[in-house]
Amino acid sequence: MTEQMSEIKNLRRLFENASNDYLALKNRAEAQVVNRRWASTSYINLEPFYFEYNRFSKGKILKAKPKKIVNAYEYGFDAQDRVVFERQHDGKKSFFESLYFWGRDEVLKYHFGCYNKRCSKCFNIKRFIYEDGELKSIYSAFDNNAYGIENFTYEGGRLAQRREYVEHPRAGRRNDVTNYEFDAMGELSLITENGYVRYQKPDKNMSYKKLYELAAHRLLLRCNGAGMRRTIRQR
């Protein structure tokens, strides 16, 4: 835990200087761009199964810059086709911007809020740590001295579990455990967090209503099981 808190302290220092360092960071990222793309909405995220977990649909790559950029996403890629910036155009003058800096076994990501081309607010900084190509940890620094630590474990080369610890001065502490399951074809079939279903692979032969009922039934069984265990302990 000491090593992990050392990582958080290093991120805190970067976070405190991020707003002042914005222009230098942006120029450094822009200097690596060799290709740009536009998308209808977000379609890249370094967090494993981010879209499935949050029930978001991935955006579609556009052939060219749209005439109206409001709500569109702009991306820049380096010579190795790695994303180095993402801009979410929230309005004519406002946008959110993420800057990515790639190392040998890590990626540092800054997330800013910008208005009228001025990015004075850093929302968070995340450091993604890799080992042998597998994501092992994500360290996050937020405003108000809040921070997060995520650790990932794998089985048979596939993601099996994520353990996330978040501490916030006002909101308190949170521990979450997320489990991932895959079908015989190696495709993601189920994501559960603390016993709740976050994602279930759709059955092409199953209606949306039936899928919803199945997920609700699975959740009910877990709740009943937890209630029964509490009753047994009380007795």
Tab-separated table of C-alpha atoms in Angstrom:
chain	number	residue	atom	x	y	z
A	1	MET	CA	0.000	0.000	0.000
A	2	THR	CA	2.953	2.327	0.699
A	3	GLU	CA	4.102	2.041	-2.909
A	4	GLN	CA	0.589	2.755	-4.151
A	5	MET	CA	0.283	5.863	-1.957
A	6	SER	CA	3.627	7.027	-3.310
A	7	GLU	CA	2.094	6.853	-6.788
A	8	ILE	CA	-0.842	8.940	-5.584
A	9	LYS	CA	1.472	11.570	-4.074
A	10	ASN	CA	3.323	11.876	-7.383
A	11	LEU	CA	0.017	12.327	-9.211
A	12	ARG	CA	-1.090	14.934	-6.663
A	13	ARG	CA	1.976	17.032	-7.484
A	14	LEU	CA	1.221	16.813	-11.204
A	15	PHE	CA	-2.431	17.640	-10.562
A	16	GLU	CA	-1.600	20.763	-8.560
A	17	ASN	CA	0.493	22.135	-11.440
A	18	ALA	CA	-1.685	20.864	-14.294
A	19	SER	CA	-3.599	24.081	-14.982
A	20	ASN	CA	-0.404	26.119	-15.179
A	21	ASP	CA	1.248	23.440	-17.322
A	22	TYR	CA	-1.670	23.117	-19.745
A	23	LEU	CA	-0.197	24.978	-22.740
A	24	ALA	CA	3.104	23.105	-22.496
A	25	LEU	CA	1.248	19.783	-22.196
A	26	LYS	CA	-1.014	20.588	-25.134
A	27	ASN	CA	1.906	21.615	-27.366
A	28	ARG	CA	3.770	18.454	-26.412
A	29	ALA	CA	0.771	16.297	-27.348
A	30	GLU	CA	-0.006	18.198	-30.551
A	31	ALA	CA	3.608	17.838	-31.694
A	32	GLN	CA	3.119	14.061	-31.900
A	33	VAL	CA	-0.025	14.166	-34.039
A	34	VAL	CA	0.271	12.690	-37.545
A	35	ASN	CA	-3.397	11.826	-38.056
A	36	ARG	CA	-6.720	13.319	-36.960
A	37	ARG	CA	-10.172	11.771	-36.867
A	38	TRP	CA	-13.669	12.919	-35.965
A	39	ALA	CA	-16.337	10.748	-34.373
A	40	SER	CA	-20.031	11.088	-33.567
A	41	THR	CA	-19.235	10.521	-29.877
A	42	SER	CA	-16.529	8.871	-27.790
A	43	TYR	CA	-15.156	5.607	-29.171
A	44	ILE	CA	-11.799	5.236	-27.372
A	45	ASN	CA	-11.155	4.552	-23.693
A	46	LEU	CA	-8.166	2.869	-22.048
A	47	GLU	CA	-10.266	1.474	-19.211
A	48	PRO	CA	-11.170	-2.177	-19.964
A	49	PHE	CA	-14.738	-2.652	-21.230
A	50	TYR	CA	-15.552	0.953	-20.369
A	51	PHE	CA	-18.461	1.159	-22.808
A	52	GLU	CA	-20.019	-2.147	-21.761
A	53	TYR	CA	-19.651	-1.310	-18.057
A	54	ASN	CA	-21.303	2.105	-18.437
A	55	ARG	CA	-23.830	0.911	-21.050
A	56	PHE	CA	-22.586	3.465	-23.550
A	57	SER	CA	-22.614	2.993	-27.307
A	58	LYS	CA	-19.314	3.581	-29.082
A	59	GLY	CA	-19.231	6.502	-31.466
A	60	LYS	CA	-18.836	6.126	-35.217
A	61	ILE	CA	-15.820	7.472	-37.085
A	62	LEU	CA	-16.816	10.270	-39.446
A	63	LYS	CA	-15.394	10.700	-42.934
A	64	ALA	CA	-14.559	14.360	-42.303
A	65	LYS	CA	-14.925	17.178	-39.806
A	66	PRO	CA	-18.681	17.801	-39.356
A	67	LYS	CA	-20.172	21.172	-40.266
A	68	LYS	CA	-21.516	21.446	-36.727
A	69	ILE	CA	-18.949	20.258	-34.198
A	70	VAL	CA	-21.184	20.554	-31.117
A	71	ASN	CA	-21.238	17.137	-29.371
A	72	ALA	CA	-18.697	15.721	-31.854
A	73	TYR	CA	-15.368	14.234	-30.762
A	74	GLU	CA	-11.998	15.109	-32.274
A	75	TYR	CA	-8.997	12.786	-31.946
A	76	GLY	CA	-5.284	13.060	-32.655
A	77	PHE	CA	-3.003	10.034	-33.173
A	78	ASP	CA	0.771	9.617	-33.214
A	79	ALA	CA	2.933	7.699	-35.698
A	80	GLN	CA	2.109	4.427	-33.894
A	81	ASP	CA	-1.632	5.153	-34.154
A	82	ARG	CA	-1.928	5.772	-30.414
A	83	VAL	CA	-4.382	8.410	-29.252
A	84	VAL	CA	-2.635	11.545	-27.938
A	85	PHE	CA	-5.614	13.834	-27.510
A	86	GLU	CA	-9.399	13.681	-27.369
A	87	ARG	CA	-11.642	16.760	-27.555
A	88	GLN	CA	-15.323	16.603	-26.735
A	89	HIS	CA	-16.870	19.717	-28.286
A	90	ASP	CA	-19.590	20.595	-25.806
A	91	GLY	CA	-20.454	23.919	-27.465
A	92	LYS	CA	-19.156	26.537	-29.865
A	93	LYS	CA	-16.633	27.783	-27.319
A	94	SER	CA	-16.462	25.061	-24.677
A	95	PHE	CA	-14.957	21.593	-24.837
A	96	PHE	CA	-13.395	18.893	-22.691
A	97	GLU	CA	-9.909	17.752	-23.561
A	98	SER	CA	-7.890	14.677	-22.617
A	99	LEU	CA	-4.148	14.542	-23.294
A	100	TYR	CA	-2.296	11.206	-23.396
A	101	PHE	CA	1.427	10.674	-22.851
A	102	TRP	CA	2.748	7.211	-23.628
A	103	GLY	CA	5.705	5.639	-21.859
A	104	ARG	CA	7.224	2.188	-22.092
A	105	ASP	CA	4.867	0.550	-19.586
A	106	GLU	CA	2.529	3.367	-18.679
A	107	VAL	CA	0.196	6.038	-19.999
A	108	LEU	CA	-0.422	9.368	-18.296
A	109	LYS	CA	-3.788	10.968	-19.048
A	110	TYR	CA	-4.837	14.536	-18.180
A	111	HIS	CA	-8.488	15.595	-18.404
A	112	PHE	CA	-9.276	19.325	-18.717
A	113	GLY	CA	-12.335	21.512	-19.013
A	114	CYS	CA	-11.933	24.373	-21.503
A	115	TYR	CA	-13.845	27.527	-22.415
A	116	ASN	CA	-13.044	29.991	-25.200
A	117	LYS	CA	-9.788	28.108	-25.894
A	118	ARG	CA	-8.699	28.531	-22.284
A	119	CYS	CA	-8.301	25.313	-20.291
A	120	SER	CA	-8.097	26.447	-16.693
A	121	LYS	CA	-9.626	23.436	-14.960
A	122	CYS	CA	-8.015	20.016	-14.590
A	123	PHE	CA	-10.622	17.468	-13.516
A	124	ASN	CA	-8.341	14.489	-13.025
A	125	ILE	CA	-5.075	12.793	-13.884
A	126	LYS	CA	-4.813	9.037	-14.389
A	127	ARG	CA	-1.746	6.814	-14.671
A	128	PHE	CA	-2.251	3.448	-16.396
A	129	ILE	CA	0.389	0.852	-15.467
A	130	TYR	CA	1.046	-2.156	-17.737
A	131	GLU	CA	2.992	-5.408	-17.335
A	132	ASP	CA	3.667	-7.604	-20.368
A	133	GLY	CA	0.958	-5.756	-22.262
A	134	GLU	CA	-1.698	-6.261	-19.573
A	135	LEU	CA	-3.196	-3.361	-17.637
A	136	LYS	CA	-2.352	-3.946	-13.973
A	137	SER	CA	-3.292	-0.723	-12.201
A	138	ILE	CA	-4.880	2.697	-12.647
A	139	TYR	CA	-4.017	5.498	-10.230
A	140	SER	CA	-6.222	8.611	-10.227
A	141	ALA	CA	-5.938	12.045	-8.643
A	142	PHE	CA	-8.981	14.327	-8.421
A	143	ASP	CA	-9.847	17.706	-6.981
A	144	ASN	CA	-10.268	18.133	-3.181
A	145	ASN	CA	-7.447	15.627	-2.534
A	146	ALA	CA	-9.649	12.742	-3.677
A	147	TYR	CA	-7.939	9.737	-5.245
A	148	GLY	CA	-8.597	6.276	-6.625
A	149	ILE	CA	-6.642	3.027	-6.989
A	150	GLU	CA	-7.727	0.234	-9.313
A	151	ASN	CA	-5.999	-3.155	-9.540
A	152	PHE	CA	-6.706	-5.781	-12.198
A	153	THR	CA	-6.248	-9.560	-12.144
A	154	TYR	CA	-6.342	-11.997	-15.056
A	155	GLU	CA	-7.106	-15.686	-15.563
A	156	GLY	CA	-6.026	-17.521	-18.689
A	157	GLY	CA	-5.019	-14.267	-20.331
A	158	ARG	CA	-8.456	-12.705	-19.802
A	159	LEU	CA	-9.512	-9.993	-17.392
A	160	ALA	CA	-11.138	-11.602	-14.365
A	161	GLN	CA	-11.508	-8.918	-11.719
A	162	ARG	CA	-11.056	-5.244	-10.939
A	163	ARG	CA	-10.748	-3.983	-7.365
A	164	GLU	CA	-11.294	-0.252	-6.960
A	165	TYR	CA	-10.665	1.862	-3.887
A	166	VAL	CA	-11.754	5.523	-3.864
A	167	GLU	CA	-11.291	8.038	-1.077
A	168	HIS	CA	-12.918	11.467	-1.002
A	169	PRO	CA	-12.700	13.964	1.896
A	170	ARG	CA	-16.467	14.606	1.828
A	171	ALA	CA	-17.963	11.508	0.179
A	172	GLY	CA	-15.887	9.086	2.236
A	173	ARG	CA	-14.379	5.769	1.142
A	174	ARG	CA	-15.623	3.224	-1.362
A	175	ASN	CA	-14.498	-0.320	-2.192
A	176	ASP	CA	-15.879	-1.950	-5.325
A	177	VAL	CA	-15.226	-5.376	-6.814
A	178	THR	CA	-16.041	-5.932	-10.485
A	179	ASN	CA	-15.974	-9.411	-12.048
A	180	TYR	CA	-15.792	-10.248	-15.755
A	181	GLU	CA	-16.954	-13.454	-17.449
A	182	PHE	CA	-16.402	-14.677	-21.016
A	183	ASP	CA	-18.200	-17.212	-23.186
A	184	ALA	CA	-16.710	-20.187	-25.020
A	185	MET	CA	-15.815	-17.930	-27.954
A	186	GLY	CA	-13.788	-15.671	-25.680
A	187	GLU	CA	-16.269	-12.794	-25.919
A	188	LEU	CA	-17.328	-10.787	-22.886
A	189	SER	CA	-20.603	-12.205	-21.578
A	190	LEU	CA	-21.131	-10.700	-18.131
A	191	ILE	CA	-19.944	-7.868	-15.875
A	192	THR	CA	-21.042	-7.751	-12.250
A	193	GLU	CA	-20.109	-5.185	-9.619
A	194	ASN	CA	-20.666	-5.978	-5.951
A	195	GLY	CA	-23.233	-8.565	-7.057
A	196	TYR	CA	-25.140	-6.264	-9.425
A	197	VAL	CA	-25.295	-6.912	-13.152
A	198	ARG	CA	-23.606	-4.075	-15.055
A	199	TYR	CA	-23.552	-5.787	-18.450
A	200	GLN	CA	-24.866	-8.975	-20.015
A	201	LYS	CA	-24.136	-10.012	-23.563
A	202	PRO	CA	-27.367	-9.773	-25.554
A	203	ASP	CA	-28.851	-13.009	-26.843
A	204	LYS	CA	-29.806	-12.424	-30.472
A	205	ASN	CA	-32.758	-14.754	-29.978
A	206	MET	CA	-33.876	-13.081	-26.757
A	207	SER	CA	-36.126	-10.011	-26.645
A	208	TYR	CA	-35.103	-6.922	-24.698
A	209	LYS	CA	-37.989	-7.538	-22.289
A	210	LYS	CA	-36.818	-11.086	-21.600
A	211	LEU	CA	-33.229	-9.925	-21.130
A	212	TYR	CA	-34.384	-7.283	-18.635
A	213	GLU	CA	-36.430	-9.866	-16.732
A	214	LEU	CA	-33.478	-12.246	-16.606
A	215	ALA	CA	-31.178	-9.555	-15.209
A	216	ALA	CA	-33.823	-8.522	-12.640
A	217	HIS	CA	-34.318	-12.159	-11.603
A	218	ARG	CA	-30.567	-12.663	-11.176
A	219	LEU	CA	-30.386	-9.542	-8.991
A	220	LEU	CA	-33.387	-10.685	-6.903
A	221	LEU	CA	-31.731	-14.035	-6.230
A	222	ARG	CA	-28.574	-12.295	-5.030
A	223	CYS	CA	-30.571	-9.956	-2.769
A	224	ASN	CA	-32.563	-12.871	-1.300
A	225	GLY	CA	-29.360	-14.801	-0.741
A	226	ALA	CA	-27.793	-11.864	1.073
A	227	GLY	CA	-30.932	-11.469	3.217
A	228	MET	CA	-30.905	-15.154	4.108
A	229	ARG	CA	-27.242	-14.990	5.134
A	230	ARG	CA	-27.973	-12.001	7.400
A	231	THR	CA	-30.909	-13.888	8.971
A	232	ILE	CA	-28.707	-16.937	9.657
A	233	ARG	CA	-26.016	-14.749	11.254
A	234	GLN	CA	-28.622	-13.042	13.441
A	235	ARG	CA	-29.911	-16.403	14.655
